[in-house]
Amino acid sequence: MKLNVVIPMYNEEGNVELLHKLLTKTLDDVDYELIFINDGSKDKTYQKLKDIYEKDPIHVRVINFSRNFGKDAAIHSGLTYANAEYTVIIDGDCQQNPKHLLDMMNFLDNNPEYDQIAMVNKTRNKENIINKLLKGMFYSFINKISDTNFVKGASDFRMFRSYVVESICLLAENNRFSKGIFSWVGFNTYYMEYLVEKRNSGKSSFNIINQFKYAFNGIINFSIKPLRIATVIGLIFALGAFIYLIIILIQTFITGIEVPGYASLISLILLLGGIQLMAIGILGEYIAKTYLECKKRPIYVAKNKLGFNKENIL
Ligand code: UDP
Ligand code: MG
């Protein structure tokens, strides 16, 4: 088979039919399979997926999660079932025009030296300035502290050759930060620009708080430098305190005992207390991640699947 399309879906009832129609039209001349993952949607997404499966059982496959496990788990489950020459991940909300799939396939066909294509979001005109600024800060920070390279705007809208998919599936970590994983596995990546379209129906699951959580998660997952930063800050303060102690001792011997100011004392205590709590917090984040990974829980649980061999239609 030439192409597998992996499509994570969370509350996308209004987009299933249109996306299926667009994909079917675009991939008319291609040997393909669509792997839809219903990530515990609370609306009628699964019913809609079942409808398109019944209409088009040759091309449609559905993995139905037992609850919401998140987009990264959905992507992982789709990739584990992919077996085509190329596999592409595309959002289920029609923001990424399927016409780009043909460009990507064409590019890989003609450029054997490239192993994966990452689509880079062209700035959405109406994107809020604060959002843009925060994203810019995130990329420059994570690139400074992580050995993995993160290209600004590179999305999960990617096409891989089969061996890249196999490598990605080898990373069995539970807490998955897909963007980092796609970059960590290496390979020769081509970055292609595209214009993000408006969501066809429904609303985005990634509000500003979720985006913060996502960014924080990415930093903890792909760098241990925050731990080192905490150590360095601690060392600097300890050294400062030691020098200050010597100064105070000398002053005491020369000019007699002096009672330092209340305000400076309180601010120092609060500052040091704050830094200590922050350092413990950073440590805690890594311990928590280690604890969760140690349990070796599955990345997702599927209630049933449609279109695969051991079919179990509910
Ligand atoms: N998604 C998912 N599970 C989630 C959240 C989102 O599978 O818990 C899917 C969603 O259905 C969509 C894609 O991930 O196909 C991107 O989500 P969204 O459009 O909300 O994000 P945005 O485009 O705003 O970054
Ligand atoms: Mg979207």
Short mmCIF file of C-alpha atoms and ligand atoms in Angstrom, two decimals:
data_model
loop_
_atom_site.label_atom_id
_atom_site.label_comp_id
_atom_site.label_asym_id
_atom_site.label_seq_id
_atom_site.Cartn_x
_atom_site.Cartn_y
_atom_site.Cartn_z
CA MET A 1 0.00 0.00 0.00
CA LYS A 2 1.19 3.51 -0.80
CA LEU A 3 -0.30 5.66 1.96
CA ASN A 4 -1.69 5.44 5.48
CA VAL A 5 -3.44 8.51 6.86
CA VAL A 6 -3.55 8.71 10.68
CA ILE A 7 -6.30 11.01 11.95
CA PRO A 8 -6.75 11.72 15.70
CA MET A 9 -10.33 12.75 16.47
CA TYR A 10 -11.67 14.30 19.66
CA ASN A 11 -15.18 15.75 19.49
CA GLU A 12 -15.11 16.16 15.71
CA GLU A 13 -18.65 15.00 14.86
CA GLY A 14 -19.10 17.97 12.52
CA ASN A 15 -15.92 17.20 10.57
CA VAL A 16 -15.94 13.44 9.97
CA GLU A 17 -18.02 13.39 6.81
CA LEU A 18 -16.40 16.41 5.18
CA LEU A 19 -12.86 15.20 5.91
CA HIS A 20 -13.65 11.73 4.59
CA LYS A 21 -15.10 13.29 1.43
CA LEU A 22 -12.09 15.55 0.93
CA LEU A 23 -9.60 12.73 1.51
CA THR A 24 -11.45 10.33 -0.80
CA LYS A 25 -11.53 12.95 -3.55
CA THR A 26 -7.87 13.89 -3.15
CA LEU A 27 -6.54 10.32 -2.93
CA ASP A 28 -8.60 9.00 -5.81
CA ASP A 29 -5.58 7.62 -7.70
CA VAL A 30 -3.68 6.40 -4.64
CA ASP A 31 -3.68 3.03 -2.86
CA TYR A 32 -4.49 4.21 0.68
CA GLU A 33 -6.10 3.47 4.06
CA LEU A 34 -7.44 6.01 6.54
CA ILE A 35 -6.87 5.18 10.23
CA PHE A 36 -9.23 7.27 12.35
CA ILE A 37 -8.72 7.26 16.12
CA ASN A 38 -11.69 8.25 18.23
CA ASP A 39 -9.95 9.63 21.31
CA GLY A 40 -12.83 9.23 23.79
CA SER A 41 -15.03 11.85 22.14
CA LYS A 42 -18.06 12.96 24.13
CA ASP A 43 -20.12 13.77 21.05
CA LYS A 44 -21.24 11.58 18.13
CA THR A 45 -17.81 11.26 16.50
CA TYR A 46 -17.78 7.47 16.87
CA GLN A 47 -21.25 7.12 15.31
CA LYS A 48 -20.12 9.26 12.38
CA LEU A 49 -16.94 7.20 12.02
CA LYS A 50 -19.00 4.01 12.04
CA ASP A 51 -21.20 5.47 9.30
CA ILE A 52 -18.26 6.24 7.01
CA TYR A 53 -16.76 2.81 7.79
CA GLU A 54 -19.98 1.14 6.68
CA LYS A 55 -20.03 3.25 3.51
CA ASP A 56 -16.33 2.81 2.70
CA PRO A 57 -14.98 -0.33 4.44
CA ILE A 58 -12.13 -0.66 1.94
CA HIS A 59 -10.43 2.54 3.01
CA VAL A 60 -11.67 3.31 6.53
CA ARG A 61 -10.23 1.85 9.74
CA VAL A 62 -11.32 3.03 13.18
CA ILE A 63 -9.65 2.63 16.57
CA ASN A 64 -12.09 3.55 19.32
CA PHE A 65 -10.41 4.50 22.63
CA SER A 66 -12.06 3.64 25.97
CA ARG A 67 -11.58 7.27 27.10
CA ASN A 68 -9.68 10.41 26.17
CA PHE A 69 -5.95 9.60 26.19
CA GLY A 70 -4.79 12.74 24.35
CA LYS A 71 -3.70 13.52 20.82
CA ASP A 72 -0.21 12.07 21.25
CA ALA A 73 -1.57 8.68 22.37
CA ALA A 74 -3.99 8.74 19.43
CA ILE A 75 -1.16 9.45 16.99
CA HIS A 76 0.89 6.62 18.52
CA SER A 77 -1.91 4.09 18.19
CA GLY A 78 -2.47 5.05 14.55
CA LEU A 79 1.23 4.75 13.77
CA THR A 80 1.44 1.26 15.30
CA TYR A 81 -1.17 0.08 12.77
CA ALA A 82 0.41 1.83 9.80
CA ASN A 83 2.02 -0.47 7.23
CA ALA A 84 2.18 1.56 4.04
CA GLU A 85 5.18 2.97 2.18
CA TYR A 86 4.29 6.45 3.48
CA THR A 87 2.31 7.43 6.57
CA VAL A 88 0.92 10.88 7.17
CA ILE A 89 -0.66 12.41 10.30
CA ILE A 90 -3.42 14.95 9.71
CA ASP A 91 -5.79 16.71 12.12
CA GLY A 92 -9.46 15.80 12.04
CA ASP A 93 -10.77 19.35 11.89
CA CYS A 94 -10.00 20.15 8.22
CA GLN A 95 -7.46 22.84 9.19
CA GLN A 96 -4.89 21.03 7.08
CA ASN A 97 -5.96 20.81 3.49
CA PRO A 98 -5.62 17.21 2.18
CA LYS A 99 -4.27 18.61 -1.12
CA HIS A 100 -0.91 18.90 0.67
CA LEU A 101 -0.76 15.09 0.94
CA LEU A 102 -0.16 14.89 -2.80
CA ASP A 103 2.63 17.50 -2.60
CA MET A 104 4.26 15.58 0.23
CA MET A 105 4.04 12.23 -1.55
CA ASN A 106 5.36 13.79 -4.71
CA PHE A 107 8.28 15.28 -2.84
CA LEU A 108 9.22 11.98 -1.17
CA ASP A 109 8.87 10.14 -4.49
CA ASN A 110 11.31 12.54 -6.14
CA ASN A 111 13.73 13.07 -3.26
CA PRO A 112 14.89 9.70 -1.91
CA GLU A 113 17.44 11.42 0.35
CA TYR A 114 14.64 12.78 2.56
CA ASP A 115 12.97 10.47 5.13
CA GLN A 116 10.20 12.64 6.53
CA ILE A 117 8.41 15.91 5.77
CA ALA A 118 7.26 18.25 8.51
CA MET A 119 4.72 20.86 7.51
CA VAL A 120 5.48 24.26 8.99
CA ASN A 121 2.53 26.49 9.86
CA LYS A 122 2.63 29.79 8.03
CA THR A 123 1.61 32.46 10.51
CA ARG A 124 -2.10 32.56 10.96
CA ASN A 125 -2.92 36.22 10.26
CA LYS A 126 -5.23 36.59 13.17
CA GLU A 127 -2.97 34.88 15.69
CA ASN A 128 -2.80 36.93 18.81
CA ILE A 129 0.45 38.79 19.48
CA ILE A 130 0.85 37.39 23.02
CA ASN A 131 0.39 33.87 21.68
CA LYS A 132 3.02 34.47 19.00
CA LEU A 133 5.43 35.92 21.56
CA LEU A 134 4.94 33.00 23.97
CA LYS A 135 5.46 30.46 21.18
CA GLY A 136 8.64 32.28 20.11
CA MET A 137 9.92 32.22 23.71
CA PHE A 138 9.11 28.51 24.04
CA TYR A 139 11.04 27.56 20.90
CA SER A 140 14.11 29.62 21.74
CA PHE A 141 14.12 28.30 25.34
CA ILE A 142 13.64 24.62 24.47
CA ASN A 143 16.28 24.81 21.72
CA LYS A 144 18.75 26.27 24.20
CA ILE A 145 18.25 23.62 26.84
CA SER A 146 17.48 20.51 24.78
CA ASP A 147 19.75 18.49 22.51
CA THR A 148 16.75 17.74 20.29
CA ASN A 149 16.11 20.37 17.63
CA PHE A 150 12.67 22.00 17.55
CA VAL A 151 11.85 23.99 14.43
CA LYS A 152 9.45 26.87 15.10
CA GLY A 153 6.01 26.24 13.64
CA ALA A 154 6.78 22.62 12.64
CA SER A 155 3.52 20.80 13.28
CA ASP A 156 2.39 17.20 13.77
CA PHE A 157 1.23 17.35 10.16
CA ARG A 158 4.00 15.08 8.87
CA MET A 159 4.66 12.35 6.37
CA PHE A 160 7.12 9.56 7.11
CA ARG A 161 8.69 6.71 5.19
CA SER A 162 7.88 3.30 6.72
CA TYR A 163 11.22 2.89 8.53
CA VAL A 164 10.74 6.26 10.28
CA VAL A 165 7.36 5.06 11.56
CA GLU A 166 9.00 1.87 12.85
CA SER A 167 11.60 3.90 14.74
CA ILE A 168 8.96 6.16 16.27
CA CYS A 169 7.01 3.11 17.47
CA LEU A 170 10.13 1.80 19.20
CA LEU A 171 9.88 4.69 21.68
CA ALA A 172 7.54 3.14 24.20
CA GLU A 173 7.37 6.06 26.61
CA ASN A 174 4.02 6.73 28.18
CA ASN A 175 4.21 10.48 28.36
CA ARG A 176 4.58 11.27 24.69
CA PHE A 177 5.59 14.63 23.32
CA SER A 178 5.23 13.77 19.63
CA LYS A 179 7.00 16.83 18.23
CA GLY A 180 10.08 15.94 20.26
CA ILE A 181 9.89 12.24 19.38
CA PHE A 182 9.66 12.98 15.62
CA SER A 183 12.76 15.10 15.88
CA TRP A 184 14.63 12.83 18.35
CA VAL A 185 14.54 9.80 16.04
CA GLY A 186 16.61 11.86 13.60
CA PHE A 187 16.46 11.15 9.84
CA ASN A 188 16.62 13.69 7.09
CA THR A 189 13.63 16.00 7.48
CA TYR A 190 12.32 18.42 4.88
CA TYR A 191 10.37 21.41 6.18
CA MET A 192 7.56 22.53 3.88
CA GLU A 193 5.42 25.61 4.53
CA TYR A 194 1.63 25.51 4.37
CA LEU A 195 -1.22 27.79 5.28
CA VAL A 196 -3.36 26.64 8.20
CA GLU A 197 -7.04 26.88 7.40
CA LYS A 198 -9.94 27.67 9.70
CA ARG A 199 -11.48 24.88 11.75
CA ASN A 200 -14.51 23.55 9.84
CA SER A 201 -16.64 22.83 12.94
CA GLY A 202 -16.25 22.57 16.72
CA LYS A 203 -13.56 24.26 18.77
CA SER A 204 -9.88 23.72 19.52
CA SER A 205 -8.99 21.63 22.60
CA PHE A 206 -5.81 23.62 23.15
CA ASN A 207 -6.61 26.79 25.08
CA ILE A 208 -3.85 28.91 26.57
CA ILE A 209 -3.64 26.83 29.79
CA ASN A 210 -3.38 23.57 27.83
CA GLN A 211 -0.73 25.13 25.61
CA PHE A 212 1.28 26.07 28.72
CA LYS A 213 0.96 22.53 30.07
CA TYR A 214 1.99 21.17 26.67
CA ALA A 215 5.05 23.43 26.52
CA PHE A 216 6.06 22.59 30.11
CA ASN A 217 5.64 18.89 29.41
CA GLY A 218 7.84 19.21 26.32
CA ILE A 219 10.61 20.90 28.29
CA ILE A 220 10.57 18.28 31.08
CA ASN A 221 10.40 15.44 28.52
CA PHE A 222 13.24 16.58 26.33
CA SER A 223 15.73 18.16 28.70
CA ILE A 224 17.18 17.58 32.15
CA LYS A 225 18.80 20.99 32.16
CA PRO A 226 16.17 22.53 34.50
CA LEU A 227 17.63 20.24 37.20
CA ARG A 228 21.07 21.57 36.45
CA ILE A 229 19.81 25.16 36.46
CA ALA A 230 18.41 24.56 39.98
CA THR A 231 21.80 23.20 41.09
CA VAL A 232 23.66 26.17 39.59
CA ILE A 233 21.32 28.72 41.21
CA GLY A 234 21.82 26.92 44.55
CA LEU A 235 25.60 27.01 44.12
CA ILE A 236 25.61 30.71 43.22
CA PHE A 237 23.53 31.56 46.29
CA ALA A 238 25.68 29.38 48.57
CA LEU A 239 28.82 31.08 47.27
CA GLY A 240 27.24 34.53 47.71
CA ALA A 241 26.19 33.64 51.25
CA PHE A 242 29.69 32.42 52.08
CA ILE A 243 31.31 35.63 50.81
CA TYR A 244 28.74 37.69 52.69
CA LEU A 245 29.47 35.69 55.86
CA ILE A 246 33.16 36.55 55.62
CA ILE A 247 32.35 40.24 55.09
CA ILE A 248 30.04 40.24 58.15
CA LEU A 249 32.68 38.49 60.28
CA ILE A 250 35.33 41.01 59.32
CA GLN A 251 32.91 43.90 59.97
CA THR A 252 31.99 42.43 63.37
CA PHE A 253 35.64 42.15 64.40
CA ILE A 254 36.45 45.68 63.25
CA THR A 255 33.34 47.69 64.18
CA GLY A 256 31.63 45.46 66.76
CA ILE A 257 28.31 43.56 66.45
CA GLU A 258 25.86 45.21 64.14
CA VAL A 259 22.15 44.24 63.79
CA PRO A 260 21.26 44.07 60.09
CA GLY A 261 18.08 45.60 58.73
CA TYR A 262 14.76 43.76 59.14
CA ALA A 263 13.60 44.41 55.57
CA SER A 264 16.68 42.99 53.89
CA LEU A 265 16.60 39.95 56.18
CA ILE A 266 12.95 39.18 55.40
CA SER A 267 13.41 39.63 51.66
CA LEU A 268 16.42 37.33 51.68
CA ILE A 269 14.54 34.63 53.61
CA LEU A 270 11.58 34.86 51.25
CA LEU A 271 13.79 34.86 48.17
CA LEU A 272 15.76 31.84 49.31
CA GLY A 273 12.59 30.03 50.44
CA GLY A 274 11.05 30.68 47.02
CA ILE A 275 14.11 29.43 45.16
CA GLN A 276 14.26 26.31 47.32
CA LEU A 277 10.60 25.53 46.73
CA MET A 278 11.05 26.07 43.01
CA ALA A 279 14.05 23.72 42.95
CA ILE A 280 12.08 21.08 44.88
CA GLY A 281 9.19 21.59 42.46
CA ILE A 282 11.44 21.02 39.43
CA LEU A 283 12.84 17.90 41.07
CA GLY A 284 9.28 16.76 41.83
CA GLU A 285 8.27 17.11 38.19
CA TYR A 286 11.02 14.73 37.10
CA ILE A 287 10.28 12.28 39.93
CA ALA A 288 6.59 12.31 39.03
CA LYS A 289 7.38 11.57 35.38
CA THR A 290 9.74 8.76 36.43
CA TYR A 291 7.05 7.32 38.73
CA LEU A 292 4.46 7.37 35.97
CA GLU A 293 6.81 5.79 33.44
CA CYS A 294 7.86 3.08 35.95
CA LYS A 295 4.32 1.74 36.06
CA LYS A 296 4.63 0.81 32.38
CA ARG A 297 0.93 1.32 31.77
CA PRO A 298 -0.25 1.02 28.17
CA ILE A 299 -0.24 4.26 26.19
CA TYR A 300 -3.93 3.82 25.34
CA VAL A 301 -6.77 1.35 25.79
CA ALA A 302 -8.98 0.61 22.81
CA LYS A 303 -12.58 -0.39 23.36
CA ASN A 304 -12.98 -1.75 19.83
CA LYS A 305 -11.68 -1.42 16.31
CA LEU A 306 -13.37 -1.34 12.93
CA GLY A 307 -11.80 -2.63 9.75
CA PHE A 308 -8.90 -4.48 11.35
CA ASN A 309 -8.63 -8.28 11.38
CA LYS A 310 -10.04 -8.96 14.84
CA GLU A 311 -13.03 -6.81 14.24
CA ASN A 312 -15.32 -6.12 17.15
CA ILE A 313 -18.18 -3.85 16.22
CA LEU A 314 -20.13 -2.44 19.14
N1 UDP B 1 -7.29 15.76 19.49
C1 UDP B 1 -7.28 14.46 20.00
N2 UDP B 1 -7.32 14.30 21.36
C2 UDP B 1 -7.35 15.36 22.22
C3 UDP B 1 -7.34 16.67 21.67
C4 UDP B 1 -7.32 16.83 20.30
O1 UDP B 1 -7.26 13.49 19.26
O2 UDP B 1 -7.39 15.14 23.44
C5 UDP B 1 -7.27 15.94 18.01
C6 UDP B 1 -8.36 16.86 17.46
O3 UDP B 1 -9.56 16.14 17.22
C7 UDP B 1 -7.74 17.35 16.18
C8 UDP B 1 -6.25 17.43 16.53
O4 UDP B 1 -6.07 16.58 17.66
O5 UDP B 1 -7.92 16.44 15.12
C9 UDP B 1 -5.80 18.85 16.83
O6 UDP B 1 -6.58 19.37 17.87
P1 UDP B 1 -7.14 20.86 17.88
O7 UDP B 1 -7.75 21.21 16.57
O8 UDP B 1 -8.03 20.98 19.08
O9 UDP B 1 -5.80 21.71 18.10
P2 UDP B 1 -5.25 22.99 17.34
O10 UDP B 1 -5.48 22.78 15.88
O11 UDP B 1 -5.99 24.14 17.88
O12 UDP B 1 -3.78 23.01 17.68
MG MG B 2 -7.18 22.30 15.00
#
